[in-house]
Amino acid sequence: MATTVRIDALQKRFGSLRAVDGVSLDLTPGITGFLGPNGAGKTTLLRMMATVLAPDGGSIEILGHPTSTSSDREEIRRRLGYLPQEPGFHRSFTAFEFVDYIAILKGLTDRRRRHDEVRRVLTLVGLEAVMHKRIRKLSGGMRRRVGIAQSLVGDPDLLVLDEPTAGLDPEQRLRFREVLTARDEGRTVVLSTHQTDDVAALCQRVVVILGGVVRFDGRPADLTATAVGHVWVAEQRDPSAQLAWAGPDGRVRHIGSPPAGAEPVDPTLEDGYLLLVGAEALRTGDPGGAARAA
């Protein structure tokens, strides 16, 4: 499959903090999910992929173009849809006006065709009834859907979505999944999320980023499989476990190295992710890392 994004030894620092530390990835058509705790470097990496932020080292090539020149960045942006973690809405705009503004920036100059496209994407995310309401009067979930709609304008070849399901209720999250999975083959979607069930439902590939470094890159099923034999339940909390929490039945689910005679259970994707994060926290001496990820 053709490579949509080629990242080689990418680096980004903020003072003494290495937010992205030598990341190398090739992204191809399909849906890739980035997982990682707060501060892991996901947003910084996505911002560089969206040409919003310049790297300090290494290289990144998007849709066959480097990001080092303004002309290449302009060409990338015509074929890119980007949802930042905190969209900068002009709150006096209506939803329609804001998405129309983004469409103009993307070069959709024919007014009739552009307005048809704006209505199309707002309908996709379920905002057809409120598209002419001012953004400041919309709920948080509706504003998030306006952000998703503007990223879909022009049916971009590459979608970069930072926490797209944050603030969406379960029904809206299902609709979002339908929108992404209904896209034609050949499109590349990269999303970051704290919702492991979104990754399990949507993504063919998952990348776990910890401390600015890729710690896992593979299929969701492979990440789940790393926790086989490391998840068990008991009536009481085992202090030797990396993580433990009480389930709805009152029994305690544990992740780590099970003691003799433990009752094993089948792992989930979240178990595999938390096991990896917990092991990294122990390796780096940051015992709070797993708790922040959870």
PDB file of C-alpha atoms in Angstrom:
ATOM      1  CA  MET A   1       0.000   0.000   0.000  1.00  0.00           C
ATOM      2  CA  ALA A   2       1.150   3.528  -0.745  1.00  0.00           C
ATOM      3  CA  THR A   3       2.647   5.422   2.181  1.00  0.00           C
ATOM      4  CA  THR A   4       0.603   8.503   3.084  1.00  0.00           C
ATOM      5  CA  VAL A   5       2.817   9.775   5.909  1.00  0.00           C
ATOM      6  CA  ARG A   6       6.515   8.958   6.275  1.00  0.00           C
ATOM      7  CA  ILE A   7       8.095   9.982   9.587  1.00  0.00           C
ATOM      8  CA  ASP A   8      11.805   9.472  10.175  1.00  0.00           C
ATOM      9  CA  ALA A   9      13.573  10.124  13.505  1.00  0.00           C
ATOM     10  CA  LEU A  10      11.190  13.003  14.252  1.00  0.00           C
ATOM     11  CA  GLN A  11      12.012  15.197  17.248  1.00  0.00           C
ATOM     12  CA  LYS A  12      10.355  18.091  19.030  1.00  0.00           C
ATOM     13  CA  ARG A  13      11.508  19.781  22.223  1.00  0.00           C
ATOM     14  CA  PHE A  14       9.915  22.357  24.478  1.00  0.00           C
ATOM     15  CA  GLY A  15      12.775  23.622  26.616  1.00  0.00           C
ATOM     16  CA  SER A  16      14.296  20.586  28.298  1.00  0.00           C
ATOM     17  CA  LEU A  17      11.247  18.406  27.569  1.00  0.00           C
ATOM     18  CA  ARG A  18      11.536  15.980  24.660  1.00  0.00           C
ATOM     19  CA  ALA A  19       7.901  15.811  23.623  1.00  0.00           C
ATOM     20  CA  VAL A  20       8.658  13.664  20.546  1.00  0.00           C
ATOM     21  CA  ASP A  21      11.936  11.779  20.722  1.00  0.00           C
ATOM     22  CA  GLY A  22      13.081  10.100  17.516  1.00  0.00           C
ATOM     23  CA  VAL A  23       9.751   8.721  16.285  1.00  0.00           C
ATOM     24  CA  SER A  24       9.803   6.820  12.981  1.00  0.00           C
ATOM     25  CA  LEU A  25       6.536   5.636  11.401  1.00  0.00           C
ATOM     26  CA  ASP A  26       5.085   4.927   7.985  1.00  0.00           C
ATOM     27  CA  LEU A  27       1.311   5.406   7.807  1.00  0.00           C
ATOM     28  CA  THR A  28      -0.742   3.837   5.028  1.00  0.00           C
ATOM     29  CA  PRO A  29      -4.450   3.915   4.088  1.00  0.00           C
ATOM     30  CA  GLY A  30      -6.729   2.715   6.866  1.00  0.00           C
ATOM     31  CA  ILE A  31      -7.417   3.898  10.409  1.00  0.00           C
ATOM     32  CA  THR A  32      -4.556   4.151  12.902  1.00  0.00           C
ATOM     33  CA  GLY A  33      -5.167   4.957  16.564  1.00  0.00           C
ATOM     34  CA  PHE A  34      -2.612   6.663  18.814  1.00  0.00           C
ATOM     35  CA  LEU A  35      -2.868   5.710  22.481  1.00  0.00           C
ATOM     36  CA  GLY A  36      -0.927   7.204  25.363  1.00  0.00           C
ATOM     37  CA  PRO A  37      -1.361   9.031  28.669  1.00  0.00           C
ATOM     38  CA  ASN A  38      -1.583  12.802  28.940  1.00  0.00           C
ATOM     39  CA  GLY A  39       1.771  14.348  28.094  1.00  0.00           C
ATOM     40  CA  ALA A  40       2.967  11.337  26.094  1.00  0.00           C
ATOM     41  CA  GLY A  41       3.557  13.379  22.917  1.00  0.00           C
ATOM     42  CA  LYS A  42       0.481  12.393  20.885  1.00  0.00           C
ATOM     43  CA  THR A  43      -0.822  15.916  20.308  1.00  0.00           C
ATOM     44  CA  THR A  44       2.643  17.246  19.444  1.00  0.00           C
ATOM     45  CA  LEU A  45       3.100  14.480  16.875  1.00  0.00           C
ATOM     46  CA  LEU A  46      -0.346  15.091  15.356  1.00  0.00           C
ATOM     47  CA  ARG A  47       0.317  18.847  15.154  1.00  0.00           C
ATOM     48  CA  MET A  48       3.483  18.166  13.159  1.00  0.00           C
ATOM     49  CA  MET A  49       1.529  15.825  10.888  1.00  0.00           C
ATOM     50  CA  ALA A  50      -1.021  18.611  10.375  1.00  0.00           C
ATOM     51  CA  THR A  51       1.789  21.067   9.430  1.00  0.00           C
ATOM     52  CA  VAL A  52       0.861  23.289  12.401  1.00  0.00           C
ATOM     53  CA  LEU A  53       4.158  22.691  14.191  1.00  0.00           C
ATOM     54  CA  ALA A  54       7.659  22.409  12.706  1.00  0.00           C
ATOM     55  CA  PRO A  55       9.951  19.603  13.950  1.00  0.00           C
ATOM     56  CA  ASP A  56      13.305  20.285  15.573  1.00  0.00           C
ATOM     57  CA  GLY A  57      14.914  17.255  13.991  1.00  0.00           C
ATOM     58  CA  GLY A  58      14.233  14.367  11.657  1.00  0.00           C
ATOM     59  CA  SER A  59      11.840  14.579   8.738  1.00  0.00           C
ATOM     60  CA  ILE A  60       8.183  14.147   7.881  1.00  0.00           C
ATOM     61  CA  GLU A  61       6.695  13.676   4.419  1.00  0.00           C
ATOM     62  CA  ILE A  62       2.939  13.898   3.899  1.00  0.00           C
ATOM     63  CA  LEU A  63       1.084  12.868   0.745  1.00  0.00           C
ATOM     64  CA  GLY A  64       4.372  12.871  -1.123  1.00  0.00           C
ATOM     65  CA  HIS A  65       5.419  16.352   0.024  1.00  0.00           C
ATOM     66  CA  PRO A  66       7.956  17.480   2.633  1.00  0.00           C
ATOM     67  CA  THR A  67       6.712  19.989   5.181  1.00  0.00           C
ATOM     68  CA  SER A  68       9.748  22.250   5.005  1.00  0.00           C
ATOM     69  CA  THR A  69       8.478  24.772   2.416  1.00  0.00           C
ATOM     70  CA  SER A  70       5.346  26.937   2.412  1.00  0.00           C
ATOM     71  CA  SER A  71       4.329  25.770  -1.070  1.00  0.00           C
ATOM     72  CA  ASP A  72       4.473  22.119  -0.004  1.00  0.00           C
ATOM     73  CA  ARG A  73       2.545  22.854   3.177  1.00  0.00           C
ATOM     74  CA  GLU A  74      -0.173  24.604   1.168  1.00  0.00           C
ATOM     75  CA  GLU A  75      -0.488  21.593  -1.129  1.00  0.00           C
ATOM     76  CA  ILE A  76      -0.702  19.239   1.867  1.00  0.00           C
ATOM     77  CA  ARG A  77      -3.401  21.357   3.517  1.00  0.00           C
ATOM     78  CA  ARG A  78      -5.635  21.155   0.440  1.00  0.00           C
ATOM     79  CA  ARG A  79      -5.770  17.380   0.908  1.00  0.00           C
ATOM     80  CA  LEU A  80      -5.740  17.311   4.715  1.00  0.00           C
ATOM     81  CA  GLY A  81      -8.525  17.368   7.297  1.00  0.00           C
ATOM     82  CA  TYR A  82      -7.438  18.323  10.811  1.00  0.00           C
ATOM     83  CA  LEU A  83      -9.325  18.387  14.099  1.00  0.00           C
ATOM     84  CA  PRO A  84      -7.177  19.935  16.856  1.00  0.00           C
ATOM     85  CA  GLN A  85      -7.710  19.056  20.485  1.00  0.00           C
ATOM     86  CA  GLU A  86      -9.066  22.569  21.113  1.00  0.00           C
ATOM     87  CA  PRO A  87     -10.619  24.013  17.914  1.00  0.00           C
ATOM     88  CA  GLY A  88     -10.483  27.792  17.760  1.00  0.00           C
ATOM     89  CA  PHE A  89     -14.125  28.579  17.028  1.00  0.00           C
ATOM     90  CA  HIS A  90     -15.272  32.116  16.291  1.00  0.00           C
ATOM     91  CA  ARG A  91     -18.229  31.891  18.633  1.00  0.00           C
ATOM     92  CA  SER A  92     -20.235  34.550  16.811  1.00  0.00           C
ATOM     93  CA  PHE A  93     -20.291  32.333  13.716  1.00  0.00           C
ATOM     94  CA  THR A  94     -23.059  29.861  13.118  1.00  0.00           C
ATOM     95  CA  ALA A  95     -22.013  26.256  12.571  1.00  0.00           C
ATOM     96  CA  PHE A  96     -22.673  26.734   8.846  1.00  0.00           C
ATOM     97  CA  GLU A  97     -20.624  29.945   8.683  1.00  0.00           C
ATOM     98  CA  PHE A  98     -17.656  28.390  10.464  1.00  0.00           C
ATOM     99  CA  VAL A  99     -17.513  25.300   8.253  1.00  0.00           C
ATOM    100  CA  ASP A 100     -18.043  27.514   5.191  1.00  0.00           C
ATOM    101  CA  TYR A 101     -15.064  29.633   6.310  1.00  0.00           C
ATOM    102  CA  ILE A 102     -12.878  26.501   6.523  1.00  0.00           C
ATOM    103  CA  ALA A 103     -14.098  25.435   3.068  1.00  0.00           C
ATOM    104  CA  ILE A 104     -13.020  28.803   1.636  1.00  0.00           C
ATOM    105  CA  LEU A 105      -9.565  28.354   3.198  1.00  0.00           C
ATOM    106  CA  LYS A 106      -9.364  24.963   1.484  1.00  0.00           C
ATOM    107  CA  GLY A 107      -9.920  26.591  -1.892  1.00  0.00           C
ATOM    108  CA  LEU A 108     -13.575  25.749  -2.543  1.00  0.00           C
ATOM    109  CA  THR A 109     -14.368  28.902  -4.482  1.00  0.00           C
ATOM    110  CA  ASP A 110     -17.625  27.982  -6.236  1.00  0.00           C
ATOM    111  CA  ARG A 111     -20.276  29.230  -3.793  1.00  0.00           C
ATOM    112  CA  ARG A 112     -23.049  26.791  -4.700  1.00  0.00           C
ATOM    113  CA  ARG A 113     -20.799  23.723  -4.659  1.00  0.00           C
ATOM    114  CA  ARG A 114     -19.145  24.906  -1.447  1.00  0.00           C
ATOM    115  CA  HIS A 115     -22.459  25.378   0.351  1.00  0.00           C
ATOM    116  CA  ASP A 116     -23.576  21.934  -0.820  1.00  0.00           C
ATOM    117  CA  GLU A 117     -20.399  20.512   0.695  1.00  0.00           C
ATOM    118  CA  VAL A 118     -20.909  22.395   3.966  1.00  0.00           C
ATOM    119  CA  ARG A 119     -24.448  21.041   4.264  1.00  0.00           C
ATOM    120  CA  ARG A 120     -23.191  17.534   3.441  1.00  0.00           C
ATOM    121  CA  VAL A 121     -20.605  17.387   6.222  1.00  0.00           C
ATOM    122  CA  LEU A 122     -22.874  18.994   8.812  1.00  0.00           C
ATOM    123  CA  THR A 123     -25.551  16.430   7.972  1.00  0.00           C
ATOM    124  CA  LEU A 124     -22.979  13.614   8.282  1.00  0.00           C
ATOM    125  CA  VAL A 125     -22.368  14.555  11.920  1.00  0.00           C
ATOM    126  CA  GLY A 126     -26.060  15.074  12.708  1.00  0.00           C
ATOM    127  CA  LEU A 127     -26.138  18.882  12.884  1.00  0.00           C
ATOM    128  CA  GLU A 128     -28.510  19.603   9.996  1.00  0.00           C
ATOM    129  CA  ALA A 129     -31.185  20.917  12.399  1.00  0.00           C
ATOM    130  CA  VAL A 130     -28.873  23.401  14.152  1.00  0.00           C
ATOM    131  CA  MET A 131     -26.473  24.399  11.376  1.00  0.00           C
ATOM    132  CA  HIS A 132     -27.688  28.008  11.465  1.00  0.00           C
ATOM    133  CA  LYS A 133     -27.406  28.398  15.250  1.00  0.00           C
ATOM    134  CA  ARG A 134     -24.487  30.364  16.649  1.00  0.00           C
ATOM    135  CA  ILE A 135     -21.686  28.159  17.957  1.00  0.00           C
ATOM    136  CA  ARG A 136     -21.753  29.823  21.380  1.00  0.00           C
ATOM    137  CA  LYS A 137     -25.306  28.522  21.845  1.00  0.00           C
ATOM    138  CA  LEU A 138     -24.405  24.914  21.025  1.00  0.00           C
ATOM    139  CA  SER A 139     -23.604  22.263  23.617  1.00  0.00           C
ATOM    140  CA  GLY A 140     -20.058  21.002  24.065  1.00  0.00           C
ATOM    141  CA  GLY A 141     -20.823  17.809  22.151  1.00  0.00           C
ATOM    142  CA  MET A 142     -22.355  19.775  19.285  1.00  0.00           C
ATOM    143  CA  ARG A 143     -19.308  22.036  19.097  1.00  0.00           C
ATOM    144  CA  ARG A 144     -17.123  18.940  18.918  1.00  0.00           C
ATOM    145  CA  ARG A 145     -19.216  17.717  16.004  1.00  0.00           C
ATOM    146  CA  VAL A 146     -18.774  21.083  14.249  1.00  0.00           C
ATOM    147  CA  GLY A 147     -15.035  20.463  14.563  1.00  0.00           C
ATOM    148  CA  ILE A 148     -15.401  16.988  13.073  1.00  0.00           C
ATOM    149  CA  ALA A 149     -17.531  18.375  10.227  1.00  0.00           C
ATOM    150  CA  GLN A 150     -14.947  20.992   9.227  1.00  0.00           C
ATOM    151  CA  SER A 151     -12.249  18.282   9.125  1.00  0.00           C
ATOM    152  CA  LEU A 152     -14.341  16.317   6.593  1.00  0.00           C
ATOM    153  CA  VAL A 153     -14.714  19.200   4.112  1.00  0.00           C
ATOM    154  CA  GLY A 154     -13.554  18.209   0.647  1.00  0.00           C
ATOM    155  CA  ASP A 155     -13.293  14.490   1.486  1.00  0.00           C
ATOM    156  CA  PRO A 156      -9.576  14.764   2.380  1.00  0.00           C
ATOM    157  CA  ASP A 157      -7.025  12.070   1.593  1.00  0.00           C
ATOM    158  CA  LEU A 158      -5.625  12.341   5.123  1.00  0.00           C
ATOM    159  CA  LEU A 159      -7.606  12.944   8.324  1.00  0.00           C
ATOM    160  CA  VAL A 160      -5.711  13.888  11.495  1.00  0.00           C
ATOM    161  CA  LEU A 161      -8.063  13.870  14.494  1.00  0.00           C
ATOM    162  CA  ASP A 162      -6.986  14.743  18.034  1.00  0.00           C
ATOM    163  CA  GLU A 163      -9.397  13.306  20.625  1.00  0.00           C
ATOM    164  CA  PRO A 164     -12.357  13.368  18.189  1.00  0.00           C
ATOM    165  CA  THR A 165     -14.796  11.606  20.554  1.00  0.00           C
ATOM    166  CA  ALA A 166     -14.088  13.773  23.620  1.00  0.00           C
ATOM    167  CA  GLY A 167     -17.399  15.145  24.874  1.00  0.00           C
ATOM    168  CA  LEU A 168     -19.552  12.921  22.656  1.00  0.00           C
ATOM    169  CA  ASP A 169     -22.259  10.770  24.186  1.00  0.00           C
ATOM    170  CA  PRO A 170     -22.414   7.033  23.292  1.00  0.00           C
ATOM    171  CA  GLU A 171     -24.905   7.562  20.437  1.00  0.00           C
ATOM    172  CA  GLN A 172     -22.772  10.335  18.940  1.00  0.00           C
ATOM    173  CA  ARG A 173     -19.639   8.192  19.226  1.00  0.00           C
ATOM    174  CA  LEU A 174     -21.379   5.428  17.279  1.00  0.00           C
ATOM    175  CA  ARG A 175     -22.364   7.931  14.585  1.00  0.00           C
ATOM    176  CA  PHE A 176     -18.755   9.153  14.423  1.00  0.00           C
ATOM    177  CA  ARG A 177     -17.577   5.577  13.908  1.00  0.00           C
ATOM    178  CA  GLU A 178     -20.072   5.127  11.091  1.00  0.00           C
ATOM    179  CA  VAL A 179     -18.834   8.310   9.400  1.00  0.00           C
ATOM    180  CA  LEU A 180     -15.216   7.123   9.468  1.00  0.00           C
ATOM    181  CA  THR A 181     -15.847   3.530   8.449  1.00  0.00           C
ATOM    182  CA  ALA A 182     -18.147   4.583   5.591  1.00  0.00           C
ATOM    183  CA  ARG A 183     -15.276   6.395   3.836  1.00  0.00           C
ATOM    184  CA  ASP A 184     -13.924   4.932   0.630  1.00  0.00           C
ATOM    185  CA  GLU A 185     -10.838   2.732   0.711  1.00  0.00           C
ATOM    186  CA  GLY A 186      -7.579   4.493   0.067  1.00  0.00           C
ATOM    187  CA  ARG A 187      -8.064   7.148   2.735  1.00  0.00           C
ATOM    188  CA  THR A 188      -5.757   7.475   5.749  1.00  0.00           C
ATOM    189  CA  VAL A 189      -7.158   8.382   9.161  1.00  0.00           C
ATOM    190  CA  VAL A 190      -4.965   9.022  12.207  1.00  0.00           C
ATOM    191  CA  LEU A 191      -6.680   9.671  15.526  1.00  0.00           C
ATOM    192  CA  SER A 192      -5.605   9.996  19.130  1.00  0.00           C
ATOM    193  CA  THR A 193      -7.916   8.929  21.897  1.00  0.00           C
ATOM    194  CA  HIS A 194      -8.128   7.814  25.507  1.00  0.00           C
ATOM    195  CA  GLN A 195     -11.012   5.511  24.563  1.00  0.00           C
ATOM    196  CA  THR A 196      -9.616   2.036  23.946  1.00  0.00           C
ATOM    197  CA  ASP A 197     -13.043   0.846  22.813  1.00  0.00           C
ATOM    198  CA  ASP A 198     -12.885   3.395  19.966  1.00  0.00           C
ATOM    199  CA  VAL A 199      -9.564   1.858  18.887  1.00  0.00           C
ATOM    200  CA  ALA A 200     -10.959  -1.670  19.152  1.00  0.00           C
ATOM    201  CA  ALA A 201     -14.022  -0.722  17.081  1.00  0.00           C
ATOM    202  CA  LEU A 202     -12.339   1.456  14.448  1.00  0.00           C
ATOM    203  CA  CYS A 203      -8.643   0.881  14.014  1.00  0.00           C
ATOM    204  CA  GLN A 204      -6.692  -1.633  11.988  1.00  0.00           C
ATOM    205  CA  ARG A 205      -3.505  -0.436  13.680  1.00  0.00           C
ATOM    206  CA  VAL A 206      -2.653   0.953  17.117  1.00  0.00           C
ATOM    207  CA  VAL A 207       0.457   2.916  18.097  1.00  0.00           C
ATOM    208  CA  VAL A 208       1.203   3.401  21.800  1.00  0.00           C
ATOM    209  CA  ILE A 209       3.302   6.477  22.563  1.00  0.00           C
ATOM    210  CA  LEU A 210       4.933   6.896  25.964  1.00  0.00           C
ATOM    211  CA  GLY A 211       7.371   9.649  26.842  1.00  0.00           C
ATOM    212  CA  GLY A 212       7.606  10.780  23.223  1.00  0.00           C
ATOM    213  CA  VAL A 213       8.665   7.310  22.050  1.00  0.00           C
ATOM    214  CA  VAL A 214       6.725   4.571  20.222  1.00  0.00           C
ATOM    215  CA  ARG A 215       6.435   1.608  22.589  1.00  0.00           C
ATOM    216  CA  PHE A 216       4.024  -0.518  20.532  1.00  0.00           C
ATOM    217  CA  ASP A 217       3.008  -0.578  16.874  1.00  0.00           C
ATOM    218  CA  GLY A 218       0.721  -3.300  15.599  1.00  0.00           C
ATOM    219  CA  ARG A 219      -2.802  -4.647  15.413  1.00  0.00           C
ATOM    220  CA  PRO A 220      -5.208  -4.083  18.311  1.00  0.00           C
ATOM    221  CA  ALA A 221      -5.491  -7.862  18.675  1.00  0.00           C
ATOM    222  CA  ASP A 222      -1.721  -8.091  19.135  1.00  0.00           C
ATOM    223  CA  LEU A 223      -1.775  -5.468  21.900  1.00  0.00           C
ATOM    224  CA  THR A 224      -4.585  -7.393  23.603  1.00  0.00           C
ATOM    225  CA  ALA A 225      -2.556 -10.599  23.315  1.00  0.00           C
ATOM    226  CA  THR A 226       0.347  -9.096  25.282  1.00  0.00           C
ATOM    227  CA  ALA A 227      -1.870  -9.265  28.394  1.00  0.00           C
ATOM    228  CA  VAL A 228      -2.695 -12.983  28.083  1.00  0.00           C
ATOM    229  CA  GLY A 229      -1.767 -14.588  31.392  1.00  0.00           C
ATOM    230  CA  HIS A 230      -1.426 -11.228  33.123  1.00  0.00           C
ATOM    231  CA  VAL A 231      -5.058 -10.496  34.074  1.00  0.00           C
ATOM    232  CA  TRP A 232      -6.890 -12.154  36.946  1.00  0.00           C
ATOM    233  CA  VAL A 233      -9.797 -11.584  39.327  1.00  0.00           C
ATOM    234  CA  ALA A 234     -10.021 -12.084  43.057  1.00  0.00           C
ATOM    235  CA  GLU A 235     -12.219 -11.227  46.000  1.00  0.00           C
ATOM    236  CA  GLN A 236      -9.539  -8.978  47.525  1.00  0.00           C
ATOM    237  CA  ARG A 237      -7.039  -6.498  46.095  1.00  0.00           C
ATOM    238  CA  ASP A 238      -3.576  -8.009  45.572  1.00  0.00           C
ATOM    239  CA  PRO A 239      -0.870  -5.454  46.528  1.00  0.00           C
ATOM    240  CA  SER A 240       1.615  -7.071  44.134  1.00  0.00           C
ATOM    241  CA  ALA A 241      -0.460  -6.155  41.050  1.00  0.00           C
ATOM    242  CA  GLN A 242       0.561  -3.268  38.804  1.00  0.00           C
ATOM    243  CA  LEU A 243      -3.054  -2.102  38.670  1.00  0.00           C
ATOM    244  CA  ALA A 244      -6.260  -3.259  40.343  1.00  0.00           C
ATOM    245  CA  TRP A 245      -9.832  -2.017  40.461  1.00  0.00           C
ATOM    246  CA  ALA A 246     -13.210  -3.300  41.607  1.00  0.00           C
ATOM    247  CA  GLY A 247     -15.664  -4.369  38.925  1.00  0.00           C
ATOM    248  CA  PRO A 248     -19.466  -3.995  38.966  1.00  0.00           C
ATOM    249  CA  ASP A 249     -19.760  -7.466  40.539  1.00  0.00           C
ATOM    250  CA  GLY A 250     -17.567  -6.399  43.471  1.00  0.00           C
ATOM    251  CA  ARG A 251     -14.657  -8.608  42.421  1.00  0.00           C
ATOM    252  CA  VAL A 252     -11.249  -7.021  41.881  1.00  0.00           C
ATOM    253  CA  ARG A 253      -9.623  -7.168  38.448  1.00  0.00           C
ATOM    254  CA  HIS A 254      -5.819  -7.198  38.496  1.00  0.00           C
ATOM    255  CA  ILE A 255      -3.088  -6.601  35.914  1.00  0.00           C
ATOM    256  CA  GLY A 256       0.493  -7.752  36.441  1.00  0.00           C
ATOM    257  CA  SER A 257       2.170 -11.009  37.400  1.00  0.00           C
ATOM    258  CA  PRO A 258      -0.515 -13.270  38.885  1.00  0.00           C
ATOM    259  CA  PRO A 259       0.187 -15.254  42.050  1.00  0.00           C
ATOM    260  CA  ALA A 260      -0.069 -19.022  42.154  1.00  0.00           C
ATOM    261  CA  GLY A 261      -3.658 -20.208  42.011  1.00  0.00           C
ATOM    262  CA  ALA A 262      -5.004 -16.925  40.604  1.00  0.00           C
ATOM    263  CA  GLU A 263      -8.208 -17.022  38.554  1.00  0.00           C
ATOM    264  CA  PRO A 264      -7.244 -15.832  35.044  1.00  0.00           C
ATOM    265  CA  VAL A 265      -9.640 -13.973  32.738  1.00  0.00           C
ATOM    266  CA  ASP A 266      -9.492 -13.077  29.073  1.00  0.00           C
ATOM    267  CA  PRO A 267      -7.760  -9.725  28.522  1.00  0.00           C
ATOM    268  CA  THR A 268      -9.175  -6.734  26.685  1.00  0.00           C
ATOM    269  CA  LEU A 269      -7.372  -4.148  24.576  1.00  0.00           C
ATOM    270  CA  GLU A 270      -7.455  -1.821  27.590  1.00  0.00           C
ATOM    271  CA  ASP A 271      -5.725  -4.489  29.688  1.00  0.00           C
ATOM    272  CA  GLY A 272      -2.911  -4.785  27.146  1.00  0.00           C
ATOM    273  CA  TYR A 273      -2.512  -1.023  27.002  1.00  0.00           C
ATOM    274  CA  LEU A 274      -2.530  -0.587  30.797  1.00  0.00           C
ATOM    275  CA  LEU A 275      -0.052  -3.441  31.233  1.00  0.00           C
ATOM    276  CA  LEU A 276       2.316  -1.731  28.806  1.00  0.00           C
ATOM    277  CA  VAL A 277       1.881   1.679  30.451  1.00  0.00           C
ATOM    278  CA  GLY A 278       2.346   0.175  33.905  1.00  0.00           C
ATOM    279  CA  ALA A 279       5.525  -1.637  32.860  1.00  0.00           C
ATOM    280  CA  GLU A 280       6.871   1.599  31.407  1.00  0.00           C
ATOM    281  CA  ALA A 281       6.047   3.472  34.619  1.00  0.00           C
ATOM    282  CA  LEU A 282       8.006   0.893  36.618  1.00  0.00           C
ATOM    283  CA  ARG A 283      10.915   1.069  34.171  1.00  0.00           C
ATOM    284  CA  THR A 284      11.158   4.854  34.304  1.00  0.00           C
ATOM    285  CA  GLY A 285      10.401   5.182  38.003  1.00  0.00           C
ATOM    286  CA  ASP A 286       7.130   7.042  37.365  1.00  0.00           C
ATOM    287  CA  PRO A 287       4.569   5.046  39.361  1.00  0.00           C
ATOM    288  CA  GLY A 288       1.836   7.561  38.566  1.00  0.00           C
ATOM    289  CA  GLY A 289       2.047   6.967  34.805  1.00  0.00           C
ATOM    290  CA  ALA A 290      -0.371   4.068  34.727  1.00  0.00           C
ATOM    291  CA  ALA A 291      -2.859   5.889  36.896  1.00  0.00           C
ATOM    292  CA  ARG A 292      -2.798   8.941  34.579  1.00  0.00           C
ATOM    293  CA  ALA A 293      -3.318   6.674  31.573  1.00  0.00           C
ATOM    294  CA  ALA A 294      -6.319   5.036  33.205  1.00  0.00           C
TER     295      ALA A 294
END
